[in-house]
Short mmCIF file of N, CA and C in Angstrom, two decimals:
data_model
loop_
_atom_site.label_atom_id
_atom_site.label_comp_id
_atom_site.label_asym_id
_atom_site.label_seq_id
_atom_site.Cartn_x
_atom_site.Cartn_y
_atom_site.Cartn_z
N MET J 1 14.18 6.84 -45.44
CA MET J 1 12.56 6.58 -45.57
C MET J 1 11.89 8.02 -45.40
N ARG J 2 12.37 8.88 -44.45
CA ARG J 2 11.66 10.12 -44.45
C ARG J 2 11.82 11.05 -45.75
N TRP J 3 12.78 11.00 -46.40
CA TRP J 3 12.90 11.62 -47.77
C TRP J 3 12.17 11.19 -48.80
N ILE J 4 11.81 9.74 -48.93
CA ILE J 4 10.77 9.31 -49.63
C ILE J 4 9.24 9.67 -49.56
N LEU J 5 9.07 9.69 -48.10
CA LEU J 5 7.71 10.22 -47.76
C LEU J 5 7.58 11.50 -48.12
N LEU J 6 8.51 12.39 -47.87
CA LEU J 6 8.27 13.72 -48.18
C LEU J 6 8.43 13.83 -49.58
N ARG J 7 8.89 13.26 -50.53
CA ARG J 7 9.00 13.47 -51.81
C ARG J 7 7.34 12.69 -52.43
N ALA J 8 6.95 11.72 -51.68
CA ALA J 8 5.68 11.44 -52.13
C ALA J 8 4.46 12.28 -51.79
N TRP J 9 4.65 12.94 -50.51
CA TRP J 9 3.77 14.09 -50.27
C TRP J 9 3.76 15.21 -51.31
N MET J 10 5.04 15.55 -51.55
CA MET J 10 5.27 16.77 -52.70
C MET J 10 4.62 16.34 -54.07
N LEU J 11 4.75 15.52 -54.16
CA LEU J 11 4.08 14.64 -55.62
C LEU J 11 2.62 14.95 -55.53
N CYS J 12 2.07 14.42 -54.54
CA CYS J 12 0.78 14.27 -54.14
C CYS J 12 0.06 15.82 -54.10
N TRP J 13 0.65 16.79 -53.32
CA TRP J 13 0.39 17.96 -53.12
C TRP J 13 0.20 18.73 -54.51
N LEU J 14 1.44 18.78 -55.28
CA LEU J 14 1.44 19.26 -56.65
C LEU J 14 0.31 19.00 -57.63
N THR J 15 0.16 17.39 -57.51
CA THR J 15 -0.73 16.96 -58.50
C THR J 15 -2.26 17.39 -57.92
N LEU J 16 -2.60 17.42 -56.65
CA LEU J 16 -3.87 18.03 -56.23
C LEU J 16 -3.85 19.57 -56.75
N VAL J 17 -2.72 20.55 -56.47
CA VAL J 17 -2.86 21.92 -56.99
C VAL J 17 -3.23 21.82 -58.52
N TRP J 18 -2.75 20.94 -59.51
CA TRP J 18 -2.96 20.78 -60.88
C TRP J 18 -4.22 20.55 -61.00
N VAL J 19 -4.86 19.58 -60.46
CA VAL J 19 -6.27 19.19 -60.75
C VAL J 19 -7.31 20.37 -60.10
N LEU J 20 -7.00 20.97 -59.12
CA LEU J 20 -7.66 22.05 -58.62
C LEU J 20 -7.57 23.27 -59.44
N LEU J 21 -6.34 23.34 -60.08
CA LEU J 21 -6.35 24.57 -61.20
C LEU J 21 -7.30 24.45 -62.41
N TRP J 22 -7.20 23.33 -62.64
CA TRP J 22 -8.08 22.72 -63.91
C TRP J 22 -9.50 22.89 -63.64
N GLY J 23 -10.06 22.52 -62.27
CA GLY J 23 -11.42 22.66 -61.81
C GLY J 23 -12.23 21.34 -62.29
N LYS J 24 -11.47 20.18 -62.71
CA LYS J 24 -12.12 19.07 -63.08
C LYS J 24 -11.16 17.69 -62.70
N VAL J 25 -12.00 16.87 -62.00
CA VAL J 25 -11.36 15.73 -61.57
C VAL J 25 -11.29 14.57 -62.66
N SER J 26 -10.34 14.10 -63.34
CA SER J 26 -10.48 13.30 -64.38
C SER J 26 -9.13 12.55 -64.51
N ALA J 27 -9.14 11.33 -65.02
CA ALA J 27 -7.98 10.66 -65.21
C ALA J 27 -6.67 11.31 -65.77
N ALA J 28 -7.12 11.98 -66.94
CA ALA J 28 -6.14 12.86 -67.73
C ALA J 28 -5.45 14.10 -66.92
N ASN J 29 -6.49 14.76 -66.28
CA ASN J 29 -5.92 15.93 -65.33
C ASN J 29 -5.08 15.17 -64.16
N ILE J 30 -5.17 14.07 -63.72
CA ILE J 30 -4.52 13.39 -62.58
C ILE J 30 -3.07 13.13 -63.10
N LEU J 31 -3.08 12.50 -64.36
CA LEU J 31 -1.89 11.85 -64.90
C LEU J 31 -1.21 13.29 -65.33
N ALA J 32 -1.76 13.99 -65.98
CA ALA J 32 -0.96 15.39 -66.50
C ALA J 32 -0.46 16.18 -64.95
N GLY J 33 -1.15 16.23 -64.10
CA GLY J 33 -0.66 16.85 -62.79
C GLY J 33 0.62 16.08 -62.18
N LEU J 34 0.55 14.80 -62.07
CA LEU J 34 1.30 13.89 -61.57
C LEU J 34 2.78 14.01 -62.70
N ALA J 35 2.57 14.20 -63.92
CA ALA J 35 3.79 14.32 -64.82
C ALA J 35 4.42 15.78 -64.60
N VAL J 36 3.67 16.72 -64.30
CA VAL J 36 4.06 18.07 -64.07
C VAL J 36 4.83 18.14 -62.83
N ALA J 37 4.44 17.50 -61.75
CA ALA J 37 4.95 17.37 -60.51
C ALA J 37 6.31 16.71 -60.50
N LEU J 38 6.28 15.58 -61.22
CA LEU J 38 7.64 14.93 -61.39
C LEU J 38 8.69 15.81 -61.98
N VAL J 39 8.27 16.50 -62.96
CA VAL J 39 9.03 17.59 -63.84
C VAL J 39 9.68 18.58 -62.91
N ILE J 40 8.61 18.88 -62.16
CA ILE J 40 8.96 20.10 -61.13
C ILE J 40 10.10 19.44 -59.95
N THR J 41 9.70 18.41 -59.67
CA THR J 41 10.66 17.96 -58.36
C THR J 41 11.71 17.33 -59.04
N VAL J 42 11.99 16.89 -60.30
CA VAL J 42 13.16 16.32 -60.61
C VAL J 42 14.06 17.61 -61.19
N LEU J 43 13.59 18.27 -61.92
CA LEU J 43 14.29 19.14 -62.74
C LEU J 43 14.31 20.29 -62.12
N LEU J 44 13.48 21.06 -61.02
CA LEU J 44 13.52 22.15 -60.29
C LEU J 44 13.57 21.74 -58.93
N PRO J 45 14.46 21.02 -58.27
CA PRO J 45 14.30 20.63 -56.82
C PRO J 45 14.47 21.83 -56.15
N LEU J 46 13.71 21.97 -54.79
CA LEU J 46 14.12 23.07 -54.03
C LEU J 46 15.36 22.93 -53.05
N PRO J 47 16.17 23.49 -52.68
CA PRO J 47 17.33 23.48 -51.86
C PRO J 47 16.75 22.85 -50.36
N PRO J 48 17.63 22.24 -49.74
CA PRO J 48 17.26 21.71 -48.36
C PRO J 48 17.00 22.90 -47.64
N VAL J 49 16.21 22.77 -46.66
CA VAL J 49 15.99 23.70 -45.67
C VAL J 49 16.28 23.11 -44.21
N PRO J 50 17.26 23.85 -43.54
CA PRO J 50 17.71 23.14 -42.41
C PRO J 50 16.54 23.48 -41.29
N VAL J 51 16.34 22.33 -40.84
CA VAL J 51 15.19 22.38 -39.52
C VAL J 51 15.93 22.31 -38.08
N GLU J 52 16.09 23.36 -37.34
CA GLU J 52 17.05 23.47 -36.26
C GLU J 52 16.42 23.45 -34.96
N GLY J 53 15.17 23.52 -34.97
CA GLY J 53 14.43 23.29 -33.56
C GLY J 53 13.43 22.18 -33.59
N ARG J 54 12.58 22.47 -32.72
CA ARG J 54 11.51 21.23 -32.67
C ARG J 54 10.18 21.86 -32.30
N VAL J 55 9.22 21.44 -32.91
CA VAL J 55 7.77 21.91 -33.10
C VAL J 55 7.29 21.55 -31.89
N HIS J 56 6.73 22.38 -30.87
CA HIS J 56 5.88 22.23 -29.91
C HIS J 56 4.45 22.56 -30.21
N LEU J 57 3.60 21.38 -30.09
CA LEU J 57 2.18 21.40 -30.60
C LEU J 57 1.34 22.44 -30.01
N LEU J 58 1.16 22.52 -28.59
CA LEU J 58 0.42 23.56 -27.61
C LEU J 58 1.00 24.81 -28.05
N SER J 59 2.14 25.22 -28.11
CA SER J 59 2.53 26.68 -28.58
C SER J 59 2.32 26.84 -30.05
N LEU J 60 2.32 25.85 -30.85
CA LEU J 60 1.88 25.97 -32.25
C LEU J 60 0.50 26.21 -32.46
N LEU J 61 -0.30 25.43 -31.39
CA LEU J 61 -1.90 25.87 -31.45
C LEU J 61 -2.26 27.08 -31.12
N ARG J 62 -1.42 27.70 -30.13
CA ARG J 62 -1.54 29.13 -29.51
C ARG J 62 -1.21 30.14 -30.60
N LEU J 63 -0.29 29.90 -31.28
CA LEU J 63 0.14 30.69 -32.61
C LEU J 63 -0.97 30.91 -33.47
N VAL J 64 -1.54 29.59 -34.06
CA VAL J 64 -2.46 29.48 -35.04
C VAL J 64 -3.74 30.30 -34.37
N ILE J 65 -4.30 30.15 -33.18
CA ILE J 65 -5.40 30.79 -32.66
C ILE J 65 -4.97 32.35 -32.56
N GLN J 66 -3.96 32.66 -32.26
CA GLN J 66 -3.84 34.11 -32.03
C GLN J 66 -3.62 34.84 -33.50
N VAL J 67 -3.13 34.02 -34.40
CA VAL J 67 -3.02 34.48 -35.79
C VAL J 67 -4.47 34.70 -36.35
N ALA J 68 -5.31 33.55 -36.11
CA ALA J 68 -6.78 33.75 -36.48
C ALA J 68 -7.48 34.92 -35.93
N VAL J 69 -7.16 35.17 -34.58
CA VAL J 69 -7.94 36.36 -33.85
C VAL J 69 -7.33 37.76 -34.84
N TRP J 70 -5.90 37.73 -35.04
CA TRP J 70 -5.58 39.01 -35.78
C TRP J 70 -6.23 39.04 -37.00
N LEU J 71 -6.22 37.88 -37.85
CA LEU J 71 -6.79 37.95 -39.24
C LEU J 71 -8.41 38.72 -39.00
N VAL J 72 -9.11 38.15 -38.06
CA VAL J 72 -10.73 38.41 -38.09
C VAL J 72 -10.67 39.99 -37.52
N MET J 73 -9.78 40.21 -36.55
CA MET J 73 -9.92 41.79 -36.13
C MET J 73 -9.58 42.65 -37.04
N SER J 74 -8.45 42.52 -37.86
CA SER J 74 -7.86 43.08 -38.75
C SER J 74 -8.76 43.43 -40.11
N SER J 75 -9.35 42.16 -40.49
CA SER J 75 -10.36 42.24 -41.17
C SER J 75 -11.68 43.26 -41.37
N PHE J 76 -11.91 43.23 -40.04
CA PHE J 76 -12.95 44.09 -39.40
C PHE J 76 -12.55 45.58 -39.43
N GLN J 77 -11.41 45.79 -38.97
CA GLN J 77 -10.72 47.17 -39.04
C GLN J 77 -10.57 47.53 -40.59
N MET J 78 -10.20 46.81 -41.27
CA MET J 78 -10.02 47.36 -42.96
C MET J 78 -11.45 47.50 -43.32
N ALA J 79 -12.59 46.74 -43.00
CA ALA J 79 -13.86 46.91 -43.71
C ALA J 79 -14.32 48.21 -43.00
N TRP J 80 -14.09 48.49 -41.84
CA TRP J 80 -14.67 49.74 -41.25
C TRP J 80 -13.85 51.15 -41.89
N LEU J 81 -12.61 50.94 -42.03
CA LEU J 81 -11.95 52.09 -42.59
C LEU J 81 -12.16 52.25 -44.13
N ALA J 82 -12.76 51.25 -44.49
CA ALA J 82 -13.45 51.35 -46.26
C ALA J 82 -14.59 51.97 -46.23
N VAL J 83 -15.50 51.96 -45.23
CA VAL J 83 -16.70 52.54 -45.16
C VAL J 83 -17.05 53.58 -44.22
N LYS J 84 -16.19 54.04 -43.49
CA LYS J 84 -16.31 55.19 -42.51
C LYS J 84 -16.05 56.19 -43.41
N PRO J 85 -16.92 57.37 -42.93
CA PRO J 85 -16.90 58.66 -43.54
C PRO J 85 -15.51 59.30 -42.97
N GLY J 86 -15.20 60.10 -43.72
CA GLY J 86 -14.00 61.12 -43.24
C GLY J 86 -13.01 60.84 -44.37
N PRO J 87 -11.76 61.63 -43.75
CA PRO J 87 -10.32 61.45 -44.74
C PRO J 87 -9.93 59.88 -44.68
N PRO J 88 -9.21 59.61 -45.47
CA PRO J 88 -8.42 58.30 -45.47
C PRO J 88 -7.40 58.23 -44.21
N PRO J 89 -7.20 57.10 -43.71
CA PRO J 89 -6.38 56.81 -42.60
C PRO J 89 -4.93 56.93 -43.09
N LEU J 90 -4.18 57.40 -42.19
CA LEU J 90 -2.76 57.56 -42.31
C LEU J 90 -2.03 56.24 -42.24
N ASN J 91 -1.38 56.18 -43.46
CA ASN J 91 -0.49 54.92 -43.45
C ASN J 91 1.10 55.27 -43.41
N ALA J 92 1.93 54.50 -42.88
CA ALA J 92 3.42 54.51 -42.67
C ALA J 92 4.11 53.30 -42.93
N VAL J 93 5.20 53.37 -43.07
CA VAL J 93 6.37 52.20 -43.07
C VAL J 93 6.73 52.43 -41.72
N LEU J 94 6.66 51.02 -41.01
CA LEU J 94 7.42 51.09 -39.97
C LEU J 94 8.32 49.85 -39.81
N ARG J 95 9.25 50.18 -39.04
CA ARG J 95 10.40 49.06 -38.75
C ARG J 95 10.20 48.18 -37.46
N ALA J 96 10.20 47.07 -37.93
CA ALA J 96 10.05 45.99 -36.60
C ALA J 96 11.22 44.81 -36.54
N HIS J 97 11.47 44.62 -35.37
CA HIS J 97 12.70 43.65 -35.11
C HIS J 97 11.99 42.20 -34.82
N LEU J 98 12.27 41.18 -35.53
CA LEU J 98 11.71 40.10 -35.42
C LEU J 98 12.99 38.98 -35.02
N ALA J 99 13.24 39.02 -33.73
CA ALA J 99 14.48 38.21 -33.34
C ALA J 99 14.12 36.78 -33.22
N VAL J 100 14.28 36.13 -34.46
CA VAL J 100 13.93 34.59 -34.37
C VAL J 100 15.57 34.26 -34.93
N LYS J 101 15.79 32.94 -35.00
CA LYS J 101 17.11 32.49 -35.36
C LYS J 101 17.24 31.82 -36.55
N SER J 102 16.03 31.02 -36.93
CA SER J 102 16.05 30.31 -38.16
C SER J 102 15.45 31.15 -39.25
N ASP J 103 16.02 31.07 -40.57
CA ASP J 103 15.47 31.70 -41.62
C ASP J 103 14.02 31.08 -41.91
N LEU J 104 13.84 29.95 -41.72
CA LEU J 104 12.66 29.22 -42.03
C LEU J 104 11.54 29.91 -41.14
N VAL J 105 11.90 29.98 -39.79
CA VAL J 105 10.89 30.59 -38.98
C VAL J 105 10.53 32.04 -39.32
N LEU J 106 11.73 32.90 -39.70
CA LEU J 106 11.82 34.13 -40.12
C LEU J 106 10.61 34.45 -41.36
N ALA J 107 10.59 33.43 -42.16
CA ALA J 107 10.03 33.46 -43.39
C ALA J 107 8.59 33.24 -42.98
N LEU J 108 8.19 32.25 -41.82
CA LEU J 108 6.65 31.96 -41.59
C LEU J 108 6.29 33.30 -40.84
N GLY J 109 7.08 33.78 -40.07
CA GLY J 109 6.81 35.18 -39.45
C GLY J 109 6.48 36.31 -40.44
N VAL J 110 7.45 36.51 -41.44
CA VAL J 110 6.82 37.26 -42.69
C VAL J 110 5.63 36.95 -43.31
N ASN J 111 5.32 35.86 -43.49
CA ASN J 111 4.00 35.42 -44.22
C ASN J 111 2.89 35.66 -43.10
N ILE J 112 3.10 35.68 -41.93
CA ILE J 112 2.02 35.74 -41.16
C ILE J 112 1.60 37.49 -41.11
N VAL J 113 2.42 38.19 -41.22
CA VAL J 113 2.43 39.61 -41.18
C VAL J 113 1.85 39.91 -42.55
N ASN J 114 2.21 39.26 -43.70
CA ASN J 114 1.78 39.59 -45.17
C ASN J 114 0.28 39.17 -44.91
N LEU J 115 -0.06 38.12 -44.44
CA LEU J 115 -1.53 37.66 -44.51
C LEU J 115 -2.42 38.54 -43.52
N THR J 116 -1.97 39.41 -42.65
CA THR J 116 -2.71 40.27 -42.03
C THR J 116 -3.12 41.48 -42.39
N PRO J 117 -4.52 41.54 -42.94
CA PRO J 117 -4.94 42.84 -43.58
C PRO J 117 -4.49 43.99 -43.02
N GLY J 118 -4.05 44.93 -43.85
CA GLY J 118 -3.51 46.25 -43.43
C GLY J 118 -1.97 46.28 -43.19
N THR J 119 -1.36 45.25 -43.33
CA THR J 119 0.03 45.09 -43.45
C THR J 119 0.71 44.55 -44.60
N ILE J 120 1.76 45.00 -45.04
CA ILE J 120 2.66 44.17 -45.92
C ILE J 120 3.96 44.28 -45.72
N VAL J 121 4.90 43.46 -45.77
CA VAL J 121 6.19 43.60 -45.53
C VAL J 121 6.95 44.21 -46.82
N LEU J 122 7.56 45.09 -46.86
CA LEU J 122 8.24 45.67 -48.01
C LEU J 122 9.57 45.35 -48.28
N GLU J 123 10.34 45.15 -47.08
CA GLU J 123 11.73 45.00 -47.23
C GLU J 123 12.09 43.98 -45.83
N ILE J 124 12.98 43.13 -45.92
CA ILE J 124 13.41 42.16 -44.95
C ILE J 124 15.02 42.37 -45.02
N ASP J 125 15.51 42.96 -43.88
CA ASP J 125 17.05 42.68 -43.59
C ASP J 125 17.30 41.59 -42.85
N GLN J 126 17.58 40.57 -43.71
CA GLN J 126 17.87 39.26 -43.20
C GLN J 126 18.97 39.00 -41.94
N THR J 127 20.22 39.79 -42.16
CA THR J 127 21.08 39.87 -41.23
C THR J 127 20.72 40.25 -39.95
N ARG J 128 20.05 41.57 -39.89
CA ARG J 128 19.64 42.07 -38.63
C ARG J 128 18.28 41.72 -38.00
N ARG J 129 17.48 40.92 -39.03
CA ARG J 129 16.12 40.40 -38.79
C ARG J 129 15.08 41.68 -38.50
N MET J 130 15.24 42.64 -39.34
CA MET J 130 14.76 43.86 -39.52
C MET J 130 13.50 43.76 -40.57
N LEU J 131 12.21 43.90 -40.25
CA LEU J 131 11.29 43.93 -41.10
C LEU J 131 10.92 45.43 -41.40
N TYR J 132 10.56 45.97 -42.63
CA TYR J 132 10.10 47.31 -42.99
C TYR J 132 8.70 47.07 -43.50
N VAL J 133 7.59 47.16 -42.58
CA VAL J 133 6.32 47.00 -42.94
C VAL J 133 5.40 48.15 -43.04
N HIS J 134 4.71 48.13 -44.30
CA HIS J 134 3.55 48.93 -44.51
C HIS J 134 2.39 48.88 -43.93
N VAL J 135 2.01 49.84 -42.97
CA VAL J 135 1.04 49.41 -42.00
C VAL J 135 -0.13 50.75 -42.44
N VAL J 136 -1.32 50.01 -42.42
CA VAL J 136 -2.59 51.08 -42.70
C VAL J 136 -3.08 51.57 -41.40
N ASP J 137 -3.43 52.63 -41.16
CA ASP J 137 -4.16 53.65 -40.12
C ASP J 137 -3.23 53.46 -38.77
N VAL J 138 -2.20 54.33 -38.93
CA VAL J 138 -1.23 54.47 -37.98
C VAL J 138 -1.20 56.03 -37.61
N GLY J 139 -2.35 56.48 -37.46
CA GLY J 139 -2.55 57.94 -37.02
C GLY J 139 -2.27 58.31 -35.66
N SER J 140 -2.16 57.37 -34.94
CA SER J 140 -1.96 57.51 -33.45
C SER J 140 -0.87 56.88 -32.81
N ASP J 141 -0.28 57.16 -31.74
CA ASP J 141 0.89 56.59 -30.94
C ASP J 141 0.45 55.17 -30.55
N ARG J 142 -1.11 55.28 -30.35
CA ARG J 142 -1.67 53.80 -29.88
C ARG J 142 -1.49 52.93 -31.03
N ALA J 143 -1.79 53.49 -31.99
CA ALA J 143 -1.99 52.30 -33.23
C ALA J 143 -0.52 51.86 -33.49
N VAL J 144 0.41 52.86 -33.24
CA VAL J 144 1.77 52.34 -33.78
C VAL J 144 2.28 51.42 -32.65
N SER J 145 1.96 51.49 -31.42
CA SER J 145 2.11 50.94 -30.03
C SER J 145 1.60 49.44 -30.27
N ARG J 146 0.17 49.47 -30.87
CA ARG J 146 -0.34 48.19 -31.04
C ARG J 146 0.35 47.30 -32.02
N PHE J 147 0.82 47.95 -33.25
CA PHE J 147 1.75 46.99 -34.16
C PHE J 147 2.73 46.50 -33.51
N HIS J 148 3.63 47.29 -32.74
CA HIS J 148 4.89 46.76 -32.32
C HIS J 148 4.77 45.71 -31.14
N ARG J 149 3.23 45.99 -30.42
CA ARG J 149 3.08 44.78 -29.57
C ARG J 149 2.62 43.50 -30.24
N GLN J 150 1.97 43.58 -31.38
CA GLN J 150 1.64 42.47 -32.11
C GLN J 150 3.08 41.85 -32.86
N ILE J 151 3.79 42.46 -33.43
CA ILE J 151 5.07 42.04 -33.56
C ILE J 151 5.97 41.03 -32.51
N GLU J 152 5.83 41.84 -31.31
CA GLU J 152 6.43 41.28 -30.03
C GLU J 152 5.68 39.93 -29.82
N THR J 153 4.48 39.89 -29.65
CA THR J 153 3.67 38.69 -29.42
C THR J 153 3.84 37.73 -30.40
N LEU J 154 4.01 37.96 -31.86
CA LEU J 154 4.35 37.12 -32.94
C LEU J 154 5.81 36.54 -32.54
N GLN J 155 6.69 37.24 -32.33
CA GLN J 155 8.11 36.79 -31.83
C GLN J 155 8.07 35.65 -30.84
N ARG J 156 7.38 36.25 -29.72
CA ARG J 156 7.26 35.25 -28.57
C ARG J 156 6.51 33.92 -28.84
N LEU J 157 5.50 34.01 -29.90
CA LEU J 157 4.80 32.62 -29.96
C LEU J 157 5.65 31.85 -31.21
N LEU J 158 6.32 32.63 -32.05
CA LEU J 158 7.33 31.84 -32.88
C LEU J 158 8.24 30.87 -32.19
N VAL J 159 8.87 31.72 -31.33
CA VAL J 159 10.12 31.04 -30.23
C VAL J 159 9.43 29.92 -29.72
N ALA J 160 8.38 30.24 -28.91
CA ALA J 160 7.98 29.32 -28.12
C ALA J 160 7.37 28.16 -29.06
N ALA J 161 6.97 28.18 -30.21
CA ALA J 161 6.48 27.02 -31.01
C ALA J 161 7.81 26.40 -31.63
N PHE J 162 8.63 27.18 -32.01
CA PHE J 162 9.76 26.41 -32.85
C PHE J 162 11.17 26.42 -32.51
N GLU J 163 11.58 27.51 -31.66
CA GLU J 163 12.90 27.79 -31.27
C GLU J 163 13.17 27.77 -29.89
N ARG J 164 12.68 26.89 -29.12
CA ARG J 164 12.90 27.13 -27.79
C ARG J 164 14.41 26.77 -27.37
N GLU J 165 15.10 27.60 -26.76
CA GLU J 165 16.64 27.43 -26.22
C GLU J 165 17.01 25.87 -26.02
N SER J 166 15.85 25.21 -25.30
CA SER J 166 16.51 23.72 -24.84
C SER J 166 16.47 22.91 -25.95
N ASP J 167 15.62 23.07 -27.21
CA ASP J 167 15.66 22.40 -28.12
C ASP J 167 16.47 22.70 -29.44
N TRP J 168 17.12 23.76 -29.44
CA TRP J 168 17.78 24.50 -30.42
C TRP J 168 19.02 23.51 -30.85
N ARG J 169 18.92 23.35 -32.11
CA ARG J 169 20.28 22.54 -32.46
C ARG J 169 20.48 23.16 -33.95
N PRO J 170 21.44 24.21 -34.03
CA PRO J 170 22.10 24.68 -35.07
C PRO J 170 22.37 24.01 -36.37
N ALA J 171 22.11 24.03 -37.50
CA ALA J 171 22.35 23.10 -38.48
C ALA J 171 23.85 23.07 -38.78
N ALA J 172 24.57 22.16 -39.22
CA ALA J 172 25.98 22.37 -39.44
C ALA J 172 26.16 23.36 -40.87
N ASN J 173 27.21 24.02 -40.63
CA ASN J 173 27.43 25.03 -41.87
C ASN J 173 28.08 24.25 -42.94
N LYS J 174 27.57 24.17 -44.03
CA LYS J 174 28.22 23.27 -45.03
C LYS J 174 29.43 23.80 -45.49
N GLU J 175 29.96 25.05 -45.28
CA GLU J 175 31.23 25.74 -45.57
C GLU J 175 32.30 25.27 -44.55
N THR J 176 31.87 25.03 -43.27
CA THR J 176 32.77 24.67 -42.42
C THR J 176 32.85 23.13 -42.22
N ALA J 177 31.98 22.50 -42.87
CA ALA J 177 31.86 20.89 -42.61
C ALA J 177 32.65 20.17 -43.43
#
């Protein structure tokens, strides 16, 4: 039953995206979007992603609020850097460890870092859970420390929302099963 609901949700979502891309709600666009969604889901299915933890809604809410705060603050910081007089800010590639267990949660963490203005993940060492992040305005030790504290906070919030030790159930490895 869950599989059917997931497929129906995927078809509706892809159809909505199609209609939004065309910019006009019409029967033809809806039918074309549904046809494209069916082709995508049948001919190009995504591999199953193991869900190994449990979502904790209060912790997820804390994560969402904290990410929203980071987005607003960093947007203002980037705007200020764009208009302030003087030399351009010092940029650097910093290495950060994101100690999460699940590849799905790692991908979510990388996306959060990428969405934050002034940062972009350049490389991911999936095995060691290392991120190499280009960071704008790291001209002081304080700025570098702020970045590392942000990554530590992100890790703590991700673990609290998705990977609590008491709820962790590793997915069965297909090779050993």
